[in-house]
Short mmCIF file of C-alpha atoms in Angstrom, two decimals:
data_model
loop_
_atom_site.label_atom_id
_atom_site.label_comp_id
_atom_site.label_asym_id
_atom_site.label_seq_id
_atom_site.Cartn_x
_atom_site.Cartn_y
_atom_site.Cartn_z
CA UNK A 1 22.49 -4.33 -20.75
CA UNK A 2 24.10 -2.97 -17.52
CA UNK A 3 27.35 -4.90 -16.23
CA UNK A 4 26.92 -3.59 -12.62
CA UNK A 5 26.05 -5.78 -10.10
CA UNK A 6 22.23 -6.39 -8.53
CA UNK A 7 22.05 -4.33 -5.26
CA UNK A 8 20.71 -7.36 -2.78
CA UNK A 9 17.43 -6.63 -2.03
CA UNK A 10 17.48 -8.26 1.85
CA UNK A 11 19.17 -5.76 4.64
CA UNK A 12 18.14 -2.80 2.63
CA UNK A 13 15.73 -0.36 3.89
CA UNK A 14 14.04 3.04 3.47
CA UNK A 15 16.11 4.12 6.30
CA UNK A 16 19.15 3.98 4.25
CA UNK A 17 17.73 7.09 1.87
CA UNK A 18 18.14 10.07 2.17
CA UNK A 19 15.55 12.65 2.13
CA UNK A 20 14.06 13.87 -1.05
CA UNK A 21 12.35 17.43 -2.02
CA UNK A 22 9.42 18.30 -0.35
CA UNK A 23 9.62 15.92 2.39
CA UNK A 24 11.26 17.53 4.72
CA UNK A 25 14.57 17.46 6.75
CA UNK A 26 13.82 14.38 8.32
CA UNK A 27 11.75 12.04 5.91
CA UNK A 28 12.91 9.02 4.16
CA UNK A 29 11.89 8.70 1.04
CA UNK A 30 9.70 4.99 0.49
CA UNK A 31 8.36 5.63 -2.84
CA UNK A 32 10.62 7.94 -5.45
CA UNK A 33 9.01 8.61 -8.72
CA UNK A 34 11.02 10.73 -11.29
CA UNK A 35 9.95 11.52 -14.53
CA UNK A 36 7.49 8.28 -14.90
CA UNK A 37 5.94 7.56 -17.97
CA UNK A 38 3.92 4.73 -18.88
CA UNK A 39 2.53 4.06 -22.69
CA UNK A 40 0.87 0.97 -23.89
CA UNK A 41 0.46 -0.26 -27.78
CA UNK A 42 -1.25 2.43 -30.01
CA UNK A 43 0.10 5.30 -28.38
CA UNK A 44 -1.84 5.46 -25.30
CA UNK A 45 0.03 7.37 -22.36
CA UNK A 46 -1.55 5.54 -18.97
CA UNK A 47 0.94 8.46 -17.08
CA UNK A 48 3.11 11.06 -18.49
CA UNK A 49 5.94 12.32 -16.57
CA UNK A 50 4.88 11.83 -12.68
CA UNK A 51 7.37 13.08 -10.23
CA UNK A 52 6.15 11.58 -6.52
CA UNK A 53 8.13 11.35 -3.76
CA UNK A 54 6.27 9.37 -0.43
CA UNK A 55 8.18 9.84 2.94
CA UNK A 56 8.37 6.99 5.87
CA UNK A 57 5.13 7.57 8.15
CA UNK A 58 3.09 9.12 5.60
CA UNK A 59 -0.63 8.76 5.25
CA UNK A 60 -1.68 10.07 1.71
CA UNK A 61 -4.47 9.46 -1.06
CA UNK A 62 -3.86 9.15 -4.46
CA UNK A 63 -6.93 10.03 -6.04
CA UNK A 64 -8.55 10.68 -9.36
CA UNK A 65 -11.59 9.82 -11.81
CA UNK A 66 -11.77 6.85 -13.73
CA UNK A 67 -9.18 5.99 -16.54
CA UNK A 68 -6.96 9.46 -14.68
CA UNK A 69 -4.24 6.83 -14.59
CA UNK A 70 -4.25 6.25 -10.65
CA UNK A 71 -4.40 2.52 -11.46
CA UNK A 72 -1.30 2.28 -13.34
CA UNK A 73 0.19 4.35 -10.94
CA UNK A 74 -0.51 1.68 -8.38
CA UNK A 75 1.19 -1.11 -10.30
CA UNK A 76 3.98 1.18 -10.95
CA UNK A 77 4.67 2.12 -6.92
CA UNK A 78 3.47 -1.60 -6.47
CA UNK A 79 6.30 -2.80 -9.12
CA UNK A 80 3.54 -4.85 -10.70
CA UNK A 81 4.12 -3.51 -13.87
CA UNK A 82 7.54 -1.30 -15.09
CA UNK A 83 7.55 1.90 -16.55
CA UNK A 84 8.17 2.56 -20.35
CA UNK A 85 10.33 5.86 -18.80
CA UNK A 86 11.89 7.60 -15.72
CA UNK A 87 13.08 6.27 -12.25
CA UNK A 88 11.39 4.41 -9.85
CA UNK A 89 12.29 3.58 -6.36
CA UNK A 90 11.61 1.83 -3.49
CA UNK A 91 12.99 1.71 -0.41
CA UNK A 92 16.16 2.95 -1.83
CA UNK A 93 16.30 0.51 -4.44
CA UNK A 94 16.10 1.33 -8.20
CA UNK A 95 13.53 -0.65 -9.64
CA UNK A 96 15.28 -0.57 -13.03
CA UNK A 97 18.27 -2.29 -11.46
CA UNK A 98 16.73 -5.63 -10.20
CA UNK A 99 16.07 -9.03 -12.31
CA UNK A 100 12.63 -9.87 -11.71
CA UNK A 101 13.05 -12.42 -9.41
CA UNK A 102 14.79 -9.85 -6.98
CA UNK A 103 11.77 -7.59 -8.19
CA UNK A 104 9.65 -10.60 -6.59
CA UNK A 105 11.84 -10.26 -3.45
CA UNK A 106 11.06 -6.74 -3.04
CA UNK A 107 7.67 -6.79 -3.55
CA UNK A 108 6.83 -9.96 -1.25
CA UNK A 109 8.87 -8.32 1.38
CA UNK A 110 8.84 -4.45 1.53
CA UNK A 111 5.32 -3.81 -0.09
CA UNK A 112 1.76 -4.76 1.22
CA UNK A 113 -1.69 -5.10 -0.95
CA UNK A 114 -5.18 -4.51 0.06
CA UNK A 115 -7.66 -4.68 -2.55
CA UNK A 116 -11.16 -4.25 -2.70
CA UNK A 117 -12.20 -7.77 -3.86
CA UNK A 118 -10.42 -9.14 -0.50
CA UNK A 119 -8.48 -11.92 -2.19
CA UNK A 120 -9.26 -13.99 0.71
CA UNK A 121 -8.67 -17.63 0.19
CA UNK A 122 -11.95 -19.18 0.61
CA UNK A 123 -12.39 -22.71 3.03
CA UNK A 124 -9.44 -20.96 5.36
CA UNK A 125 -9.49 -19.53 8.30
CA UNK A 126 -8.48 -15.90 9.05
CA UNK A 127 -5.24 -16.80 10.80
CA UNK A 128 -4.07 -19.42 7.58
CA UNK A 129 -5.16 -16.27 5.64
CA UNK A 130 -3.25 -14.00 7.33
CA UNK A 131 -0.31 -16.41 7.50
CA UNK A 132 -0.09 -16.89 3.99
CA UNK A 133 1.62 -12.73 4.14
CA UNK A 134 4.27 -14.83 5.12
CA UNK A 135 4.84 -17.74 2.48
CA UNK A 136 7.74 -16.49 1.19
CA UNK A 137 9.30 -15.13 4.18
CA UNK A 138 11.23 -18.38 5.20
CA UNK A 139 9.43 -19.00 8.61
CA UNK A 140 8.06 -22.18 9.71
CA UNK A 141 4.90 -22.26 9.56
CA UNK A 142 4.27 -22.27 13.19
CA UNK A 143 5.78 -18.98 13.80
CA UNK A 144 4.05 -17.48 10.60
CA UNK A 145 0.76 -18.62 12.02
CA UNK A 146 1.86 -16.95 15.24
CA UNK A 147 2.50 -14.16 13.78
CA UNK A 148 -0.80 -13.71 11.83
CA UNK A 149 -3.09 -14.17 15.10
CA UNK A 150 -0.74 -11.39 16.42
CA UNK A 151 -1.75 -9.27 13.43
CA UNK A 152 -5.01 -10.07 13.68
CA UNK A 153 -5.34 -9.00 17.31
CA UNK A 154 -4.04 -5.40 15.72
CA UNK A 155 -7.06 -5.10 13.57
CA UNK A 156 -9.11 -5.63 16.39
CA UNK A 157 -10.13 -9.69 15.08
CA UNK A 158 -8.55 -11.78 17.75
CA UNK A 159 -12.08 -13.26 18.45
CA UNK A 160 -12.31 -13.95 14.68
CA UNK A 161 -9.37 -16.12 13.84
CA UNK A 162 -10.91 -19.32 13.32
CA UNK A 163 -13.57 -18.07 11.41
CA UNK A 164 -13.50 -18.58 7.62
CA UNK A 165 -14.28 -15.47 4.86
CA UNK A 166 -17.83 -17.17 4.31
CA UNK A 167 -18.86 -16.72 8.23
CA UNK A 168 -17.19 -12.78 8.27
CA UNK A 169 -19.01 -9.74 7.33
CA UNK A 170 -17.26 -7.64 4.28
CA UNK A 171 -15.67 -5.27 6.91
CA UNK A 172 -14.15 -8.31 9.18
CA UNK A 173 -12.88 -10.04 5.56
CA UNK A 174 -10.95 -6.37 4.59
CA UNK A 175 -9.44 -6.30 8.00
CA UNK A 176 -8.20 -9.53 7.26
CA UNK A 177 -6.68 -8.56 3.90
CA UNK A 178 -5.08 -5.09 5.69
CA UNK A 179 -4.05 -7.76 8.53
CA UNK A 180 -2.01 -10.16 5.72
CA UNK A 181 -0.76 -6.75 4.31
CA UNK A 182 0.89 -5.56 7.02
CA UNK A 183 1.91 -9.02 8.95
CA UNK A 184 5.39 -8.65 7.21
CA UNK A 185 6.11 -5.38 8.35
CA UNK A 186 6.37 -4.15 4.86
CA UNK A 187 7.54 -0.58 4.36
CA UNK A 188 4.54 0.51 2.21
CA UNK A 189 1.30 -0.49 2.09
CA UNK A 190 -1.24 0.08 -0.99
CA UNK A 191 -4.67 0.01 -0.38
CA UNK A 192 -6.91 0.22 -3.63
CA UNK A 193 -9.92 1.13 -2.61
CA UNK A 194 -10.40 -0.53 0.42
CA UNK A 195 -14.18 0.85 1.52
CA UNK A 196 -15.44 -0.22 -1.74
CA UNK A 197 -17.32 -2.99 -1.87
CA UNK A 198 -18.42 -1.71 2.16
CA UNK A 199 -21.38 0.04 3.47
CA UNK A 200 -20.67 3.37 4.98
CA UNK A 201 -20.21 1.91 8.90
CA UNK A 202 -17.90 -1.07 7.77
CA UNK A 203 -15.74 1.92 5.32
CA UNK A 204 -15.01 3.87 8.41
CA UNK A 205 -13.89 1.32 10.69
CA UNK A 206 -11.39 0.83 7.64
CA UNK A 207 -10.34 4.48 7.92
CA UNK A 208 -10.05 4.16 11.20
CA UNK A 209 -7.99 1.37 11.03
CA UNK A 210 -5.32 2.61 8.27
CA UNK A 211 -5.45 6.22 10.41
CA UNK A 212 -4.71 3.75 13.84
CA UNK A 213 -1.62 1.88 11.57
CA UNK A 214 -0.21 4.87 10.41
CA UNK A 215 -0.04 6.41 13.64
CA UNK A 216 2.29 3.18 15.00
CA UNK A 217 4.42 4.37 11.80
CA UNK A 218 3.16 2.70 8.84
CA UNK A 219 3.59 4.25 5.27
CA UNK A 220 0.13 4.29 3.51
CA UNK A 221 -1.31 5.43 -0.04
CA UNK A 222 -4.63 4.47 -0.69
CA UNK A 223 -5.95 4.96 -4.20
CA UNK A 224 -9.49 5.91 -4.71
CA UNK A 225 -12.10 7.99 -6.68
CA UNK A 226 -13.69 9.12 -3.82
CA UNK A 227 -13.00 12.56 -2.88
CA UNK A 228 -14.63 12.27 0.25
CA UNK A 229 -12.17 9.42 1.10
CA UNK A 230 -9.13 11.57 0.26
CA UNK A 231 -10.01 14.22 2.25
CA UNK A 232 -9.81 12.32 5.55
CA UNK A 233 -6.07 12.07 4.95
CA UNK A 234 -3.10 14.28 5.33
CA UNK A 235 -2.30 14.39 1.84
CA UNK A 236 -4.03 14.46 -1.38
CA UNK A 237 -2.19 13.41 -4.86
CA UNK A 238 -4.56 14.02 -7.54
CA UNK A 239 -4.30 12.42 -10.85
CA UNK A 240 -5.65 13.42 -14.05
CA UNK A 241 -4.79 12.26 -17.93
CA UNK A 242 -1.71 10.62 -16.10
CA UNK A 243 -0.43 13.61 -14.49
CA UNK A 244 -0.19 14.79 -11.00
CA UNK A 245 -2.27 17.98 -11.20
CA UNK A 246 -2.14 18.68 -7.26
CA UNK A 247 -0.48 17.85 -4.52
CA UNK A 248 -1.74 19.30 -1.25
CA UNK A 249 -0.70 18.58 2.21
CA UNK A 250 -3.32 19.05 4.94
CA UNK A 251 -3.79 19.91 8.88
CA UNK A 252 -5.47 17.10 10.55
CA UNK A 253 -8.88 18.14 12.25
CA UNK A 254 -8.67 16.04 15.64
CA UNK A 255 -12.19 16.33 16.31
CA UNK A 256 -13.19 15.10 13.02
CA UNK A 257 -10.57 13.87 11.27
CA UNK A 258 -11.14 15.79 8.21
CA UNK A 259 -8.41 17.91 6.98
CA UNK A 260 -7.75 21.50 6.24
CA UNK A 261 -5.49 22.06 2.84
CA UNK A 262 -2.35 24.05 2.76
#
């Protein structure tokens, strides 16, 4: 067991590292993957070896078929689960280093969830929803409720914050859910299939959204199957047998927003 002290997880952000390859002179690295390997009992390698680097501001899909291993990778980056090998890092802290209480710590305050069940809490409104992004954050609960109807005026449901999940349609309850994601300001936020479980209008108002929060600087991987999906973004990881088999950046189309690989 190390004898080195536990870097403190508060005060430390992604703009204290440095840029890593392939993301250019000026990018912080968020999310630093080196080497990651994940096997569960009987042999079975979930990912094998996955070198990722994510820069501040990014917009990118991590995509692949089902059982490719994109899931894993998701509680990996998410630090819901550890690897069995290699380095993980987020927001300039080593994932390896940190008890999992401080583990906790940096999960509940540099990384936000959307999922594609929702999770909302039923019987509560959207703002106590919202507000509950905040439990841990040490603010009364007056200003966390303050601060949810702000974040819910973002996502375009400031007319909505009374309501509760049973009286929203399934595109009002996921902007809720990106809403408590990103009410903490978190430097990443993972979205796991977001437009899932919503028809095709509700699915791109979601886009729309995560393209309209990335573009006030927000640092977003969503994880789908859907190739469609992925190719509205800016960059496209694709997984497969737990590897990274391509990596392709892409020119934004303006008048579409599709994208054009390089």
């Amino acid at each position: 067991m190390s004898t080195q002290p536990e870097a403190p997880v508060v005060g430390f952000g992604a703009e204290d590292v440095a840029a890593g390859p392939g993301l250019g002179p000026h990018a912080r690295a968020v999310v630093r993957l080196a080497g990651v390997t994940k096997e569960y009992p009987g042999g079975v390698a979930a990912l094998r070896g996955v070198d990722l680097d994510v820069g501040e501001g990014e917009l990118l899909a991590i995509v692949g078929p089902s059982g490719s291993g994109k899931s894993t990778l998701l509680h990996i980056v998410g630090t819901l689960d550890r690897p069995t090998a290699g380095t993980v890092e987020i927001a300039g802290h080593d994932v390896a280093a940190l008890s999992d209480r401080s583990l906790s710590a940096l999960r509940a305050s540099r990384i936000g969830f959307v999922f594609q069940a929702f999770h909302l809490v039923p019987g509560v409104s959207a703002r106590d929803n919202v507000a509950e992004g905040l439990l841990y954050s040490g603010l009364p609960r007056a200003a966390r409720r303050a601060r949810a109807a702000e974040a819910l005026d973002r996502v375009g449901l400031a007319d909505r914050m009374r309501h509760r999940p049973h009286e929203l349609s399934g595109g009002q309850k996921q902007r809720v859910a990106i809403a408590r994601a990103v009410v903490g300001e978190p430097d990443l936020l993972l979205a796991d299939e977001p437009t899932g479980a919503l028809d095709s209008a509700s699915g791109e108002a979601v886009l729309e959204l995560l393209h309209g929060l990335n573009s006030e600087g927000a640092t977003i991987a969503v994880i789908t199957h859907d190739a469609q999906i992925a190719e509205r973004l800016p960059r496209q990881v694709r997984i497969r047998d737990g590897q990274v088999v391509e990596d392709v950046r892409a020119v934004m189309d303006v008048r579409t927003q599709g994208a054009v690989a390089r």
